[in-house]
Amino acid sequence: MSDLSTLPTSPANTRTEIGVIRLGYHGSAEVARRIVRLAGPGHADVRTSPYDIADPFRGLYEGRHDVVIVKFSLREPDLACSRTLTYDDRAAVVGAGHPLAGRASVSIEELADYDAFRCPGSLPGYVWDEVVPPRTPAGRPIHRRHAVTDIPAMMRLVADGGAVHISLASLADVAPAAVRIVPVEDLPPAPVALAWRRGVVLPPHVHRFISAAEAGASR
């Protein structure tokens, strides 16, 4: 359930009515566009900008983002979340020459044979445990050995065969030709929502955008 009903809103005025909606995202911008389409036409200008997965909420705390896209379950006490708006299927990112690259799909049990990435920066560890589970359902450990820096560096390591990245299908939008995105058949899709700072005044046009996206997701 969204926290919109309890969030303070600023009084309508000319500045907020014509203000932009500053939307942060990580990975594929297509997920952001999907949410904008859910909200429908008639909203203020939505300007998207990427955030660093190693410090995902800095833009909110510093006032550079009004809302950010989050995936999986967020339980930060100073952040509020919308309802689930859409889903992002699970996938493995592997090098083009990897033994799994030509598969139509793979199991998380198979991915335990290969080194993966550990939690980046200040991203909550419980979120990363949903991205890259510490163990498979059968109890096999997933070796989260490699540091996450940025997407290009991760992709280079994956392309060279040094690691696999257990991630999301939307990364296909930003993946270089040297890697393949293979669906993971036995992990549930990631719920996608919007998050904002709890207790911070939300301008009316941002409030309406979130409400409209929730309504669009319910149809």
PDB file of C-alpha atoms in Angstrom:
ATOM      1  CA  MET A   1       0.000   0.000   0.000  1.00  0.00           C
ATOM      2  CA  SER A   2       1.321   3.433  -0.933  1.00  0.00           C
ATOM      3  CA  ASP A   3       2.090   6.054   1.731  1.00  0.00           C
ATOM      4  CA  LEU A   4       0.725   8.874  -0.431  1.00  0.00           C
ATOM      5  CA  SER A   5      -2.277   9.460   1.811  1.00  0.00           C
ATOM      6  CA  THR A   6      -0.088  10.389   4.763  1.00  0.00           C
ATOM      7  CA  LEU A   7       2.585  12.374   2.938  1.00  0.00           C
ATOM      8  CA  PRO A   8       2.473  16.166   3.325  1.00  0.00           C
ATOM      9  CA  THR A   9       1.918  18.113   0.129  1.00  0.00           C
ATOM     10  CA  SER A  10       2.796  21.691  -0.652  1.00  0.00           C
ATOM     11  CA  PRO A  11       0.039  24.173  -1.541  1.00  0.00           C
ATOM     12  CA  ALA A  12      -0.605  24.598  -5.243  1.00  0.00           C
ATOM     13  CA  ASN A  13       1.095  27.590  -6.786  1.00  0.00           C
ATOM     14  CA  THR A  14       2.461  28.575 -10.175  1.00  0.00           C
ATOM     15  CA  ARG A  15       5.976  27.345  -9.479  1.00  0.00           C
ATOM     16  CA  THR A  16       4.993  23.830  -8.391  1.00  0.00           C
ATOM     17  CA  GLU A  17       2.248  23.490 -11.018  1.00  0.00           C
ATOM     18  CA  ILE A  18       4.707  24.004 -13.858  1.00  0.00           C
ATOM     19  CA  GLY A  19       7.664  22.322 -12.116  1.00  0.00           C
ATOM     20  CA  VAL A  20       9.349  19.256 -13.515  1.00  0.00           C
ATOM     21  CA  ILE A  21       9.263  15.775 -12.032  1.00  0.00           C
ATOM     22  CA  ARG A  22      12.848  14.683 -11.414  1.00  0.00           C
ATOM     23  CA  LEU A  23      12.844  10.899 -11.695  1.00  0.00           C
ATOM     24  CA  GLY A  24      15.943   8.856 -10.866  1.00  0.00           C
ATOM     25  CA  TYR A  25      16.575   5.368 -12.217  1.00  0.00           C
ATOM     26  CA  HIS A  26      19.303   2.755 -12.401  1.00  0.00           C
ATOM     27  CA  GLY A  27      20.092   0.531 -15.367  1.00  0.00           C
ATOM     28  CA  SER A  28      17.572   0.719 -18.180  1.00  0.00           C
ATOM     29  CA  ALA A  29      15.771   3.981 -18.895  1.00  0.00           C
ATOM     30  CA  GLU A  30      12.998   1.930 -20.517  1.00  0.00           C
ATOM     31  CA  VAL A  31      11.665   0.998 -17.064  1.00  0.00           C
ATOM     32  CA  ALA A  32      11.352   4.726 -16.325  1.00  0.00           C
ATOM     33  CA  ARG A  33       9.549   5.260 -19.628  1.00  0.00           C
ATOM     34  CA  ARG A  34       7.209   2.386 -18.767  1.00  0.00           C
ATOM     35  CA  ILE A  35       6.205   4.141 -15.535  1.00  0.00           C
ATOM     36  CA  VAL A  36       5.715   7.449 -17.346  1.00  0.00           C
ATOM     37  CA  ARG A  37       3.391   5.664 -19.780  1.00  0.00           C
ATOM     38  CA  LEU A  38       1.449   4.194 -16.848  1.00  0.00           C
ATOM     39  CA  ALA A  39       0.889   7.694 -15.461  1.00  0.00           C
ATOM     40  CA  GLY A  40      -0.502   8.795 -18.820  1.00  0.00           C
ATOM     41  CA  PRO A  41      -0.514  12.233 -20.442  1.00  0.00           C
ATOM     42  CA  GLY A  42      -1.163  15.599 -18.861  1.00  0.00           C
ATOM     43  CA  HIS A  43       1.605  15.667 -16.253  1.00  0.00           C
ATOM     44  CA  ALA A  44       4.447  18.076 -15.714  1.00  0.00           C
ATOM     45  CA  ASP A  45       7.660  17.501 -17.605  1.00  0.00           C
ATOM     46  CA  VAL A  46       9.313  14.265 -16.411  1.00  0.00           C
ATOM     47  CA  ARG A  47      13.097  14.469 -16.520  1.00  0.00           C
ATOM     48  CA  THR A  48      14.913  11.214 -15.927  1.00  0.00           C
ATOM     49  CA  SER A  49      18.497  10.843 -14.764  1.00  0.00           C
ATOM     50  CA  PRO A  50      20.503   7.791 -13.665  1.00  0.00           C
ATOM     51  CA  TYR A  51      21.692   7.195 -10.132  1.00  0.00           C
ATOM     52  CA  ASP A  52      24.647   5.194  -8.855  1.00  0.00           C
ATOM     53  CA  ILE A  53      23.570   1.795  -7.510  1.00  0.00           C
ATOM     54  CA  ALA A  54      26.348   2.074  -4.915  1.00  0.00           C
ATOM     55  CA  ASP A  55      24.678   5.199  -3.441  1.00  0.00           C
ATOM     56  CA  PRO A  56      21.114   4.913  -4.695  1.00  0.00           C
ATOM     57  CA  PHE A  57      19.325   7.436  -2.474  1.00  0.00           C
ATOM     58  CA  ARG A  58      21.796  10.312  -2.512  1.00  0.00           C
ATOM     59  CA  GLY A  59      19.785  12.184  -5.137  1.00  0.00           C
ATOM     60  CA  LEU A  60      16.735  12.070  -2.860  1.00  0.00           C
ATOM     61  CA  TYR A  61      18.664  13.162   0.210  1.00  0.00           C
ATOM     62  CA  GLU A  62      20.388  16.007  -1.646  1.00  0.00           C
ATOM     63  CA  GLY A  63      17.181  17.187  -3.338  1.00  0.00           C
ATOM     64  CA  ARG A  64      18.227  16.362  -6.898  1.00  0.00           C
ATOM     65  CA  HIS A  65      15.479  13.765  -7.342  1.00  0.00           C
ATOM     66  CA  ASP A  66      11.836  13.999  -6.370  1.00  0.00           C
ATOM     67  CA  VAL A  67      11.297  10.248  -6.749  1.00  0.00           C
ATOM     68  CA  VAL A  68      13.466   7.304  -7.745  1.00  0.00           C
ATOM     69  CA  ILE A  69      12.691   3.899  -9.190  1.00  0.00           C
ATOM     70  CA  VAL A  70      13.389   1.055  -6.771  1.00  0.00           C
ATOM     71  CA  LYS A  71      13.187  -2.679  -7.283  1.00  0.00           C
ATOM     72  CA  PHE A  72      12.444  -5.457  -4.807  1.00  0.00           C
ATOM     73  CA  SER A  73      11.282  -4.682  -1.263  1.00  0.00           C
ATOM     74  CA  LEU A  74      12.567  -1.472   0.326  1.00  0.00           C
ATOM     75  CA  ARG A  75      12.398  -1.151   4.116  1.00  0.00           C
ATOM     76  CA  GLU A  76      14.271   2.084   4.802  1.00  0.00           C
ATOM     77  CA  PRO A  77      12.578   4.040   7.646  1.00  0.00           C
ATOM     78  CA  ASP A  78      13.138   7.427   6.027  1.00  0.00           C
ATOM     79  CA  LEU A  79      11.796   6.436   2.598  1.00  0.00           C
ATOM     80  CA  ALA A  80       8.222   5.849   1.465  1.00  0.00           C
ATOM     81  CA  CYS A  81       7.207   3.725  -1.509  1.00  0.00           C
ATOM     82  CA  SER A  82       4.367   3.553  -3.972  1.00  0.00           C
ATOM     83  CA  ARG A  83       2.468   0.393  -4.752  1.00  0.00           C
ATOM     84  CA  THR A  84       4.133  -2.007  -7.173  1.00  0.00           C
ATOM     85  CA  LEU A  85       3.842  -0.413 -10.604  1.00  0.00           C
ATOM     86  CA  THR A  86       5.386  -3.039 -12.865  1.00  0.00           C
ATOM     87  CA  TYR A  87       7.777  -5.987 -12.798  1.00  0.00           C
ATOM     88  CA  ASP A  88      11.250  -6.662 -14.181  1.00  0.00           C
ATOM     89  CA  ASP A  89      11.968 -10.265 -15.116  1.00  0.00           C
ATOM     90  CA  ARG A  90      15.081 -11.967 -13.808  1.00  0.00           C
ATOM     91  CA  ALA A  91      18.046 -12.717 -16.049  1.00  0.00           C
ATOM     92  CA  ALA A  92      21.705 -13.629 -15.977  1.00  0.00           C
ATOM     93  CA  VAL A  93      24.255 -11.476 -17.753  1.00  0.00           C
ATOM     94  CA  VAL A  94      27.003 -13.674 -19.199  1.00  0.00           C
ATOM     95  CA  GLY A  95      29.787 -13.250 -21.715  1.00  0.00           C
ATOM     96  CA  ALA A  96      29.044 -14.108 -25.334  1.00  0.00           C
ATOM     97  CA  GLY A  97      31.488 -17.014 -25.083  1.00  0.00           C
ATOM     98  CA  HIS A  98      30.152 -18.331 -21.781  1.00  0.00           C
ATOM     99  CA  PRO A  99      28.830 -21.939 -21.670  1.00  0.00           C
ATOM    100  CA  LEU A 100      25.369 -20.615 -20.763  1.00  0.00           C
ATOM    101  CA  ALA A 101      25.258 -17.870 -23.393  1.00  0.00           C
ATOM    102  CA  GLY A 102      23.323 -19.847 -25.968  1.00  0.00           C
ATOM    103  CA  ARG A 103      20.652 -21.136 -23.621  1.00  0.00           C
ATOM    104  CA  ALA A 104      17.000 -20.128 -23.844  1.00  0.00           C
ATOM    105  CA  SER A 105      16.944 -19.952 -20.028  1.00  0.00           C
ATOM    106  CA  VAL A 106      19.002 -21.016 -17.018  1.00  0.00           C
ATOM    107  CA  SER A 107      18.369 -22.062 -13.426  1.00  0.00           C
ATOM    108  CA  ILE A 108      19.714 -20.259 -10.391  1.00  0.00           C
ATOM    109  CA  GLU A 109      21.153 -23.632  -9.383  1.00  0.00           C
ATOM    110  CA  GLU A 110      23.353 -23.600 -12.511  1.00  0.00           C
ATOM    111  CA  LEU A 111      24.499 -20.049 -11.854  1.00  0.00           C
ATOM    112  CA  ALA A 112      25.932 -21.137  -8.492  1.00  0.00           C
ATOM    113  CA  ASP A 113      28.805 -22.700 -10.471  1.00  0.00           C
ATOM    114  CA  TYR A 114      30.134 -19.238 -11.333  1.00  0.00           C
ATOM    115  CA  ASP A 115      31.413 -16.226  -9.400  1.00  0.00           C
ATOM    116  CA  ALA A 116      28.962 -13.341  -8.989  1.00  0.00           C
ATOM    117  CA  PHE A 117      29.043  -9.809  -7.555  1.00  0.00           C
ATOM    118  CA  ARG A 118      28.807  -8.638  -3.956  1.00  0.00           C
ATOM    119  CA  CYS A 119      26.609  -5.832  -2.659  1.00  0.00           C
ATOM    120  CA  PRO A 120      27.677  -2.399  -3.909  1.00  0.00           C
ATOM    121  CA  GLY A 121      28.280   0.570  -1.625  1.00  0.00           C
ATOM    122  CA  SER A 122      25.371   1.675   0.552  1.00  0.00           C
ATOM    123  CA  LEU A 123      22.679  -0.319  -1.235  1.00  0.00           C
ATOM    124  CA  PRO A 124      20.822  -2.158   1.549  1.00  0.00           C
ATOM    125  CA  GLY A 125      22.152  -5.684   1.918  1.00  0.00           C
ATOM    126  CA  TYR A 126      18.657  -7.130   2.181  1.00  0.00           C
ATOM    127  CA  VAL A 127      17.881  -5.728  -1.287  1.00  0.00           C
ATOM    128  CA  TRP A 128      21.026  -7.266  -2.759  1.00  0.00           C
ATOM    129  CA  ASP A 129      20.079 -10.606  -1.208  1.00  0.00           C
ATOM    130  CA  GLU A 130      17.039 -10.521  -3.501  1.00  0.00           C
ATOM    131  CA  VAL A 131      19.115  -9.483  -6.512  1.00  0.00           C
ATOM    132  CA  VAL A 132      21.887 -12.026  -5.940  1.00  0.00           C
ATOM    133  CA  PRO A 133      20.698 -14.593  -3.385  1.00  0.00           C
ATOM    134  CA  PRO A 134      23.402 -15.779  -0.993  1.00  0.00           C
ATOM    135  CA  ARG A 135      22.171 -19.348  -1.540  1.00  0.00           C
ATOM    136  CA  THR A 136      20.069 -21.186  -4.089  1.00  0.00           C
ATOM    137  CA  PRO A 137      16.778 -22.845  -3.064  1.00  0.00           C
ATOM    138  CA  ALA A 138      18.705 -26.145  -2.902  1.00  0.00           C
ATOM    139  CA  GLY A 139      21.176 -24.601  -0.455  1.00  0.00           C
ATOM    140  CA  ARG A 140      24.142 -24.094  -2.771  1.00  0.00           C
ATOM    141  CA  PRO A 141      26.148 -20.956  -1.934  1.00  0.00           C
ATOM    142  CA  ILE A 142      26.435 -18.273  -4.578  1.00  0.00           C
ATOM    143  CA  HIS A 143      29.955 -16.893  -4.469  1.00  0.00           C
ATOM    144  CA  ARG A 144      29.529 -13.118  -4.460  1.00  0.00           C
ATOM    145  CA  ARG A 145      33.207 -12.304  -4.918  1.00  0.00           C
ATOM    146  CA  HIS A 146      33.507  -9.353  -7.283  1.00  0.00           C
ATOM    147  CA  ALA A 147      33.093  -5.690  -6.413  1.00  0.00           C
ATOM    148  CA  VAL A 148      30.432  -3.659  -8.193  1.00  0.00           C
ATOM    149  CA  THR A 149      31.770  -0.354  -9.495  1.00  0.00           C
ATOM    150  CA  ASP A 150      29.658   0.759 -12.428  1.00  0.00           C
ATOM    151  CA  ILE A 151      27.728  -0.970 -15.193  1.00  0.00           C
ATOM    152  CA  PRO A 152      30.461  -0.641 -17.880  1.00  0.00           C
ATOM    153  CA  ALA A 153      33.092  -2.161 -15.554  1.00  0.00           C
ATOM    154  CA  MET A 154      30.741  -4.994 -14.597  1.00  0.00           C
ATOM    155  CA  MET A 155      29.969  -5.670 -18.234  1.00  0.00           C
ATOM    156  CA  ARG A 156      33.674  -5.809 -19.110  1.00  0.00           C
ATOM    157  CA  LEU A 157      34.333  -8.396 -16.406  1.00  0.00           C
ATOM    158  CA  VAL A 158      31.319 -10.432 -17.517  1.00  0.00           C
ATOM    159  CA  ALA A 159      32.342 -10.189 -21.173  1.00  0.00           C
ATOM    160  CA  ASP A 160      35.821 -11.479 -20.294  1.00  0.00           C
ATOM    161  CA  GLY A 161      34.272 -14.513 -18.573  1.00  0.00           C
ATOM    162  CA  GLY A 162      35.396 -13.519 -15.082  1.00  0.00           C
ATOM    163  CA  ALA A 163      31.902 -13.442 -13.560  1.00  0.00           C
ATOM    164  CA  VAL A 164      28.203 -13.749 -14.201  1.00  0.00           C
ATOM    165  CA  HIS A 165      25.762 -11.108 -13.060  1.00  0.00           C
ATOM    166  CA  ILE A 166      22.456 -12.335 -11.655  1.00  0.00           C
ATOM    167  CA  SER A 167      20.263  -9.393 -12.477  1.00  0.00           C
ATOM    168  CA  LEU A 168      17.253  -8.174 -14.431  1.00  0.00           C
ATOM    169  CA  ALA A 169      16.029  -8.585 -17.989  1.00  0.00           C
ATOM    170  CA  SER A 170      15.888  -4.814 -18.509  1.00  0.00           C
ATOM    171  CA  LEU A 171      19.699  -4.711 -18.586  1.00  0.00           C
ATOM    172  CA  ALA A 172      19.366  -5.925 -22.169  1.00  0.00           C
ATOM    173  CA  ASP A 173      18.721  -2.261 -23.028  1.00  0.00           C
ATOM    174  CA  VAL A 174      22.215  -1.236 -21.909  1.00  0.00           C
ATOM    175  CA  ALA A 175      24.176  -4.443 -22.538  1.00  0.00           C
ATOM    176  CA  PRO A 176      27.096  -4.345 -24.984  1.00  0.00           C
ATOM    177  CA  ALA A 177      27.373  -6.814 -27.864  1.00  0.00           C
ATOM    178  CA  ALA A 178      29.968  -8.858 -25.955  1.00  0.00           C
ATOM    179  CA  VAL A 179      27.430 -10.133 -23.397  1.00  0.00           C
ATOM    180  CA  ARG A 180      24.199 -12.085 -23.501  1.00  0.00           C
ATOM    181  CA  ILE A 181      21.082 -11.692 -21.340  1.00  0.00           C
ATOM    182  CA  VAL A 182      19.673 -15.127 -20.471  1.00  0.00           C
ATOM    183  CA  PRO A 183      16.350 -15.443 -18.592  1.00  0.00           C
ATOM    184  CA  VAL A 184      16.530 -17.073 -15.140  1.00  0.00           C
ATOM    185  CA  GLU A 185      13.596 -19.458 -15.069  1.00  0.00           C
ATOM    186  CA  ASP A 186      13.288 -20.046 -11.329  1.00  0.00           C
ATOM    187  CA  LEU A 187      13.573 -16.586  -9.772  1.00  0.00           C
ATOM    188  CA  PRO A 188      10.446 -14.426  -9.459  1.00  0.00           C
ATOM    189  CA  PRO A 189      10.373 -11.066 -11.261  1.00  0.00           C
ATOM    190  CA  ALA A 190      11.381  -7.984  -9.332  1.00  0.00           C
ATOM    191  CA  PRO A 191       8.573  -5.653  -8.253  1.00  0.00           C
ATOM    192  CA  VAL A 192       9.215  -2.066  -9.361  1.00  0.00           C
ATOM    193  CA  ALA A 193       7.997   0.983  -7.425  1.00  0.00           C
ATOM    194  CA  LEU A 194       8.714   4.648  -6.816  1.00  0.00           C
ATOM    195  CA  ALA A 195      10.361   5.886  -3.617  1.00  0.00           C
ATOM    196  CA  TRP A 196      10.648   9.329  -2.060  1.00  0.00           C
ATOM    197  CA  ARG A 197      11.775  10.851   1.239  1.00  0.00           C
ATOM    198  CA  ARG A 198       9.302  10.308   4.029  1.00  0.00           C
ATOM    199  CA  GLY A 199       8.114  13.529   5.653  1.00  0.00           C
ATOM    200  CA  VAL A 200       9.398  15.814   2.890  1.00  0.00           C
ATOM    201  CA  VAL A 201       6.773  18.056   1.279  1.00  0.00           C
ATOM    202  CA  LEU A 202       5.794  16.533  -2.035  1.00  0.00           C
ATOM    203  CA  PRO A 203       4.770  19.098  -4.677  1.00  0.00           C
ATOM    204  CA  PRO A 204       1.225  18.550  -5.999  1.00  0.00           C
ATOM    205  CA  HIS A 205       2.358  17.707  -9.537  1.00  0.00           C
ATOM    206  CA  VAL A 206       4.671  14.964  -8.210  1.00  0.00           C
ATOM    207  CA  HIS A 207       1.906  13.658  -5.959  1.00  0.00           C
ATOM    208  CA  ARG A 208      -0.464  13.486  -8.944  1.00  0.00           C
ATOM    209  CA  PHE A 209       2.139  11.698 -11.063  1.00  0.00           C
ATOM    210  CA  ILE A 210       2.639   8.960  -8.458  1.00  0.00           C
ATOM    211  CA  SER A 211      -1.115   8.570  -7.962  1.00  0.00           C
ATOM    212  CA  ALA A 212      -1.684   8.354 -11.717  1.00  0.00           C
ATOM    213  CA  ALA A 213       1.053   5.728 -12.114  1.00  0.00           C
ATOM    214  CA  GLU A 214      -0.534   3.663  -9.352  1.00  0.00           C
ATOM    215  CA  ALA A 215      -3.933   3.984 -11.010  1.00  0.00           C
ATOM    216  CA  GLY A 216      -2.446   2.999 -14.368  1.00  0.00           C
ATOM    217  CA  ALA A 217      -0.812  -0.061 -12.835  1.00  0.00           C
ATOM    218  CA  SER A 218      -4.161  -1.127 -11.376  1.00  0.00           C
ATOM    219  CA  ARG A 219      -5.944  -1.125 -14.734  1.00  0.00           C
TER     220      ARG A 219
END
